[in-house]
Coordinates of C-alpha atoms and ligand atoms in Angstrom, one line a residue:
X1 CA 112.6 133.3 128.1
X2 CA 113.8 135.8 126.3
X3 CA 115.1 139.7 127.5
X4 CA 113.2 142.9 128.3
X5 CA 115.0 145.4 126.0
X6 CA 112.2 147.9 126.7
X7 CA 109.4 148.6 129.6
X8 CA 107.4 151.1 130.5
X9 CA 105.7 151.2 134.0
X10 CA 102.8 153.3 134.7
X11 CA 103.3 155.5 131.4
X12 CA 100.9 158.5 132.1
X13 CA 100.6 161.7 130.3
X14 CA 98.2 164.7 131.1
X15 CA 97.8 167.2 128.2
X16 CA 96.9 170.7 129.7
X17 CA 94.1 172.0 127.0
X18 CA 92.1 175.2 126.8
X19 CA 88.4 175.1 128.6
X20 CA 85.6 175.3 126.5
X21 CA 85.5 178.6 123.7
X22 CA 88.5 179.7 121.7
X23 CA 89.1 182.3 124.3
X24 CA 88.5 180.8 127.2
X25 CA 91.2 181.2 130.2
X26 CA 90.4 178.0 132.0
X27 CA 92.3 175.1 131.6
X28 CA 91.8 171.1 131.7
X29 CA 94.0 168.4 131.8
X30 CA 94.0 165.7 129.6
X31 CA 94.7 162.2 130.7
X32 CA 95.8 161.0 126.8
X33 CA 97.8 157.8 128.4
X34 CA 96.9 156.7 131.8
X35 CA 99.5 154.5 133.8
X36 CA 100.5 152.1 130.9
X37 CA 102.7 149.5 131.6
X38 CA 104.5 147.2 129.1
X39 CA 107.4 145.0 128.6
X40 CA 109.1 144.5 125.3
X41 CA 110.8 141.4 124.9
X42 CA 114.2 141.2 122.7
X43 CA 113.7 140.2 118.9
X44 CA 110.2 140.0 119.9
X45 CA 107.1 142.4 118.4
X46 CA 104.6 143.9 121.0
X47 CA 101.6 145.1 119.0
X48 CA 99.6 147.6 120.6
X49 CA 96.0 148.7 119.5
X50 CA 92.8 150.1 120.0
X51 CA 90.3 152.7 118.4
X52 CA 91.7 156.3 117.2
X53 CA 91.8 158.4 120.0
X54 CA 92.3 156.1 122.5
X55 CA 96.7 156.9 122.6
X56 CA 98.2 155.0 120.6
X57 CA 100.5 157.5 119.4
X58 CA 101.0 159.2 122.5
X59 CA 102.3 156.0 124.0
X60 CA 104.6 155.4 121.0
X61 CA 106.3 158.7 121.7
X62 CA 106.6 158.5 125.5
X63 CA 108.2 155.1 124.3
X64 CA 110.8 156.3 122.3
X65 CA 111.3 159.5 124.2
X66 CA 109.6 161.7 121.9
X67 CA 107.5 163.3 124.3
X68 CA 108.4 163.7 128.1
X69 CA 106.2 161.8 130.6
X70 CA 103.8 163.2 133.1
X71 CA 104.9 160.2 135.4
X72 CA 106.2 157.1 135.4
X73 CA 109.3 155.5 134.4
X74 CA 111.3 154.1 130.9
X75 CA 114.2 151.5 131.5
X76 CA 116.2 150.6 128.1
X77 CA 117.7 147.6 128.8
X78 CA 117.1 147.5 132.2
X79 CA 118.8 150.9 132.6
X80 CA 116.8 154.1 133.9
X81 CA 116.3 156.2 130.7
X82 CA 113.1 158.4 132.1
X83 CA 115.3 161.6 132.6
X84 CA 118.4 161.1 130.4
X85 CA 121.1 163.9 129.8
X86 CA 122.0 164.5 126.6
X87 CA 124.5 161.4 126.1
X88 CA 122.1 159.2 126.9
X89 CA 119.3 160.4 125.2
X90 CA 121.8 160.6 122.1
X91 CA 122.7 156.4 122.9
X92 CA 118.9 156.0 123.5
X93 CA 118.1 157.8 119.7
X94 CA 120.8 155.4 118.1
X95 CA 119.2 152.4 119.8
X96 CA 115.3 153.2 119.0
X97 CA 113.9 154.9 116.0
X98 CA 110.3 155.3 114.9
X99 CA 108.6 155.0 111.6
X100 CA 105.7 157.2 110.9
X101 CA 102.4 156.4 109.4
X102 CA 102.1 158.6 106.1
X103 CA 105.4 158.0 104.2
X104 CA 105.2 161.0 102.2
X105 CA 104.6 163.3 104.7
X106 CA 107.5 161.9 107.1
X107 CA 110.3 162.2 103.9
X108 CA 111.5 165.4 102.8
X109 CA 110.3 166.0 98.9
X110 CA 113.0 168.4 97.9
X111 CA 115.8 165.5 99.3
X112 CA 117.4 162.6 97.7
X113 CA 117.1 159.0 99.3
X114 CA 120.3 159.2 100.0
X115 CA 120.5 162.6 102.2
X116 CA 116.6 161.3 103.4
X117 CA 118.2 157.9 104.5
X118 CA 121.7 159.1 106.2
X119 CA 119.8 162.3 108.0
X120 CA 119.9 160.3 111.3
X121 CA 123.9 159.9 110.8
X122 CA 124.2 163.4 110.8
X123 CA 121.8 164.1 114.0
X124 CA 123.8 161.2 116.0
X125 CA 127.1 162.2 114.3
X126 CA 128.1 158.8 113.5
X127 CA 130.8 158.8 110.8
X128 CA 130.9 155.9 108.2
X129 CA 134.4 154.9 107.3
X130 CA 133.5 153.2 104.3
X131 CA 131.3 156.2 103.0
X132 CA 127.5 157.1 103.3
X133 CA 126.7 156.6 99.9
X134 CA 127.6 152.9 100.5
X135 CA 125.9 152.7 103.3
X136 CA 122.7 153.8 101.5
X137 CA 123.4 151.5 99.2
X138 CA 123.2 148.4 101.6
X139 CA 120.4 150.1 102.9
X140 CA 118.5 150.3 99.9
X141 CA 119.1 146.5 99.0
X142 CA 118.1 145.7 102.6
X143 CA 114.8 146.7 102.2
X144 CA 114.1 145.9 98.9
X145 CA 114.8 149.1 96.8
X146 CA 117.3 149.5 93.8
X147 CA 120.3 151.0 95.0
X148 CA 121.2 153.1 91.7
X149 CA 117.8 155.0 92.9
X150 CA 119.3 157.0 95.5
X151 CA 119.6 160.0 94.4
X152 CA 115.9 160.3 93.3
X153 CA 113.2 162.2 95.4
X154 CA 110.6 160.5 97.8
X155 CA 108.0 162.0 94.7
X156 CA 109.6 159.1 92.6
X157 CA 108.5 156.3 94.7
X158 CA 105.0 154.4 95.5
X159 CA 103.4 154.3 98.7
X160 CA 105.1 150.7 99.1
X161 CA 108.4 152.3 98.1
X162 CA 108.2 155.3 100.5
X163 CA 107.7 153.5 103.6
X164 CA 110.3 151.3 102.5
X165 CA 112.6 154.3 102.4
X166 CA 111.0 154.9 105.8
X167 CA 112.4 152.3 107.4
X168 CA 116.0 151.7 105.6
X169 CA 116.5 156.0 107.2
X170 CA 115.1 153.9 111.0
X171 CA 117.7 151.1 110.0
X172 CA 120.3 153.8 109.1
X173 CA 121.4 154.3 113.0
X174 CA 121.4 150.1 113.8
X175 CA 118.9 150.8 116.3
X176 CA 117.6 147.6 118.4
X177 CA 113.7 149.3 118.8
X178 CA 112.2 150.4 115.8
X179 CA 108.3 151.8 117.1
X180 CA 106.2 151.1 114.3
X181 CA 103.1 154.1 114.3
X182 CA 100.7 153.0 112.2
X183 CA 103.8 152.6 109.7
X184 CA 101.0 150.3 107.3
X185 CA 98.3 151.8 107.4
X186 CA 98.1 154.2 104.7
X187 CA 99.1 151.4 102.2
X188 CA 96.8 149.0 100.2
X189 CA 96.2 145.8 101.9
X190 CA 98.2 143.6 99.4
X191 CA 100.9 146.2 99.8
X192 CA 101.0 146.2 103.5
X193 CA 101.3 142.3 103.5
X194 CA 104.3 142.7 101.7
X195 CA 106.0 145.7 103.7
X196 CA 105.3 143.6 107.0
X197 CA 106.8 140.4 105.6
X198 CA 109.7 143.1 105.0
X199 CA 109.8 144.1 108.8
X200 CA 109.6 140.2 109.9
X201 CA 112.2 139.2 107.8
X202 CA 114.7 142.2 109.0
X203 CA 113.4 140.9 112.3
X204 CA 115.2 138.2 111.9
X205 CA 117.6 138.9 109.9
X206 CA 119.1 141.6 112.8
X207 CA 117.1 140.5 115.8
X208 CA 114.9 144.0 115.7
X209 CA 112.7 144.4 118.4
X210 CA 109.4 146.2 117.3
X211 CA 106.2 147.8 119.4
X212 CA 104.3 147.6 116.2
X213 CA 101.0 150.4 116.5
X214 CA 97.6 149.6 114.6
X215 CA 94.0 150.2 114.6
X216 CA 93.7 147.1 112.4
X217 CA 93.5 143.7 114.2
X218 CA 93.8 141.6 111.1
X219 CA 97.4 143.4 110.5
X220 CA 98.0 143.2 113.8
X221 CA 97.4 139.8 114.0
X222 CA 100.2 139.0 110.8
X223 CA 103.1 140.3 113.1
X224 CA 102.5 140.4 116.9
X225 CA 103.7 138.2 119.2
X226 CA 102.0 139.5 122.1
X227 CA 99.0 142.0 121.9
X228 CA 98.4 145.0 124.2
X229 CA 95.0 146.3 124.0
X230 CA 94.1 150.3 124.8
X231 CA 90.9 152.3 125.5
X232 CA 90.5 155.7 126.1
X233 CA 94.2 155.8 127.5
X234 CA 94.5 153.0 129.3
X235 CA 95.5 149.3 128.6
X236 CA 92.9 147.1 129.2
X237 CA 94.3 143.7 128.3
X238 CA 97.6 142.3 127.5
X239 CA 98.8 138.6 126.5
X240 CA 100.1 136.4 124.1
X241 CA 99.0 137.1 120.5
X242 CA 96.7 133.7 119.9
X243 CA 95.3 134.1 123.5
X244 CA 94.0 137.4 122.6
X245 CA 92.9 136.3 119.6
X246 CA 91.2 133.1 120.4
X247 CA 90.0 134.4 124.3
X248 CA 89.9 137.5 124.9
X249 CA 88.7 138.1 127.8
X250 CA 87.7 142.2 127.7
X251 CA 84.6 143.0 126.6
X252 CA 86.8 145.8 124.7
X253 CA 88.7 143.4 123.0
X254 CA 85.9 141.6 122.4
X255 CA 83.9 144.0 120.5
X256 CA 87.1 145.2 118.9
X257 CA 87.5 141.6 117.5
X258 CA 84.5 141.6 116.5
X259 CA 84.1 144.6 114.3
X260 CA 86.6 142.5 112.0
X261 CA 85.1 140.0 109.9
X262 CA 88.0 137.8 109.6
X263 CA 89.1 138.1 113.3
X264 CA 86.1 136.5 115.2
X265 CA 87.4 134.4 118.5
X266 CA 85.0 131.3 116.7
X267 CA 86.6 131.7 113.5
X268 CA 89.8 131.8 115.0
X269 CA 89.4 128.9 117.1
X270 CA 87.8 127.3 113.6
X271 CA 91.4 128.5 112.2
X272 CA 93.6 127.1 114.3
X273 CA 91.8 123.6 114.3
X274 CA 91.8 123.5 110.3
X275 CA 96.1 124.6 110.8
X276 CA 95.7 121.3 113.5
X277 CA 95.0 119.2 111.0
X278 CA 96.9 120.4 108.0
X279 CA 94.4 122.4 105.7
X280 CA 95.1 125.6 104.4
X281 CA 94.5 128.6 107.5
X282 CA 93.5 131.4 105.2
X283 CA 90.8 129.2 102.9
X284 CA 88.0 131.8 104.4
X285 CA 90.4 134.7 102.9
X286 CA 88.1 137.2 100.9
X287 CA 89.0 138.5 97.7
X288 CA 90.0 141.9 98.9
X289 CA 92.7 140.0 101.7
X290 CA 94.2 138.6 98.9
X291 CA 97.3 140.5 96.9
X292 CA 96.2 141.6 94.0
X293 CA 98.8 143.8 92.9
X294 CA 102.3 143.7 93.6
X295 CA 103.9 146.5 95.3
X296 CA 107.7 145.7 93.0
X297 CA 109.7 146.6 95.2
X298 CA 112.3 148.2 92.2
X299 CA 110.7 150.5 90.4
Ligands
ADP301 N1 99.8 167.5 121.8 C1 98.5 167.2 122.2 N2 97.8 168.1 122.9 C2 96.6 167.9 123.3 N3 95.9 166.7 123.1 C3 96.6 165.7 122.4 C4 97.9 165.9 121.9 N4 98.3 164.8 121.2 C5 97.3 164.0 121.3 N5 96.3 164.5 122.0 C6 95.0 163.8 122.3 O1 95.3 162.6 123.0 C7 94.4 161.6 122.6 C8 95.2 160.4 122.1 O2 95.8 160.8 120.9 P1 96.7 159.7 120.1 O3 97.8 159.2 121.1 O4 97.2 160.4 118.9 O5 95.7 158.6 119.8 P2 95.8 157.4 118.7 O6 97.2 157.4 118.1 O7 95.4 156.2 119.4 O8 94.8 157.8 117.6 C9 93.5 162.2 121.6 O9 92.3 162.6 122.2 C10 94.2 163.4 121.1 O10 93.4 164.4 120.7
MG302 MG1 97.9 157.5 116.2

């Protein structure tokens, strides 16, 4: 058994929007996440995933204290971090950071790596005795980038290389959570096989802990070890990652699994047994699973 370095319990938040017509004075409220509860286990990856719409997002910012709850209640560690004062919410930022879906649009064009990557140093105010420039360095190598690049802009980079520089600026803090948002799906699929072997090796390489966020089963399925399934802001199944895949058991999940081709509970079963006996899993792959192009990781 391993620990619970993050859980949420009964995770709601109401949006208050405008009634019906631009100028309309009545107001609704807008149930976006409705009393989510989750555990995250240390060094472990809880994936969580569902249609657009359904709040995804919404829960990844309540999780990392983005957004303030409507109700419920955040322990870090076991310790009570739904209302933190400013030291704690300054402990809580160095100990879970976030990496955004759209690379380009989450990095600053007009700054170098380096400032782009050491930003959250400056928010925490964490000095580096050996020098930021170093640290950027190590950074760079860490996740695959040429170190001599860092002083050019996020412009210079591929979509590969940008979310890489994405997560070296989460890595920048030593955080223990890193909330993955969607953080590969704007990338090709032969690219986003190689930025996720990225985040499993520096899984466990520094015992990360990830809530990894994805409308896509078939990625999801590449680096979860336990699946948490939501619909129209609630979750409506949560379990191991091969029980949700081989028996699901809501007709949500269900129909979600089947919507992939290559994630049908009989093909996974069929999978597993071909694993069983020593054949190669992914001999269904289709051509367009398969990497085609590299994403080379030093331009
Ligand atoms: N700041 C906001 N104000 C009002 N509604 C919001 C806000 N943020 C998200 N929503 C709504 O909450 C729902 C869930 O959104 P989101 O969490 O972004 O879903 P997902 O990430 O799964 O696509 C959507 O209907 C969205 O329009
Ligand atoms: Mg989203």
């Amino acid at each position: 058994m391993s620990d619970t370095i993050l859980s949420g319990h009964n995770l709601t938040k109401e949006f208050i929007t405008r009634g019906d017509g631009a100028f309309s004075a009545s107001k609704n409220r807008f149930r976006a996440v409705d009393d989510v509860s989750f555990d995250v286990q240390a060094g472990r990856t809880l994936a969580i995933v569902g249609e657009s719409g359904c709040g995804k997002s919404t829960t990844a910012r309540l999780a990392s204290k983005l957004l303030d709850m409507t109700s419920g209640t955040l322990r870090f560690e076991g310790e009570d971090v739904t209302i933190a004062g400013a030291k704690e919410l300054a402990r809580f930022r160095s100990n879970v950071q976030v990496v955004f879906q759209d690379p380009f649009s989450s990095l600053n064009p007009r700054h170098t790596v380096e400032r782009i990557i050491s930003a959250p140093l400056d928010y925490q105010g964490i000095k580096v005795p050996r020098g930021r420039a170093a640290l950027v360095r190590e950074l760079l190598e860490r996740v695959g980038l040429n170190p001599d690049h860092s002083q050019r802009y996020p412009g210079q980079f591929s979509g590969g290389q940008a979310q890489r520089i994405g997560i070296a600026r989460a890595l920048a803090v030593k955080p223990k959570l890193v909330v993955c948002d969607e953080a590969v799906s704007a990338l090709d699929v032969s690219v986003q096989a190689i930025v996720i072997n990225l985040l499993r090796d520096l899984q466990a390489d520094l015992g990360l802990s990830y809530i990894f966020i994805a409308h896509d089963l078939a990625v999801v399925r590449q680096i979860a070890d336990r699946v948490a399934v939501m619909s129209q802001g609630k979750l409506v199944e949560q379990g191991d990652r091969d029980e949700i895949f081989t028996n699901p058991q809501h007709e949500y999940t269900k129909t979600l699994l089947a919507a992939v081709p290559r994630i049908n509970p009989e093909w996974e079963r069929a999978r597993a047994a071909r694993m069983a006996e020593g054949t190669h899993p992914d001999q269904d792959v289709t051509p367009r699973a398969r990497a085609t192009t590299d994403d080379g990781g030093q331009a």
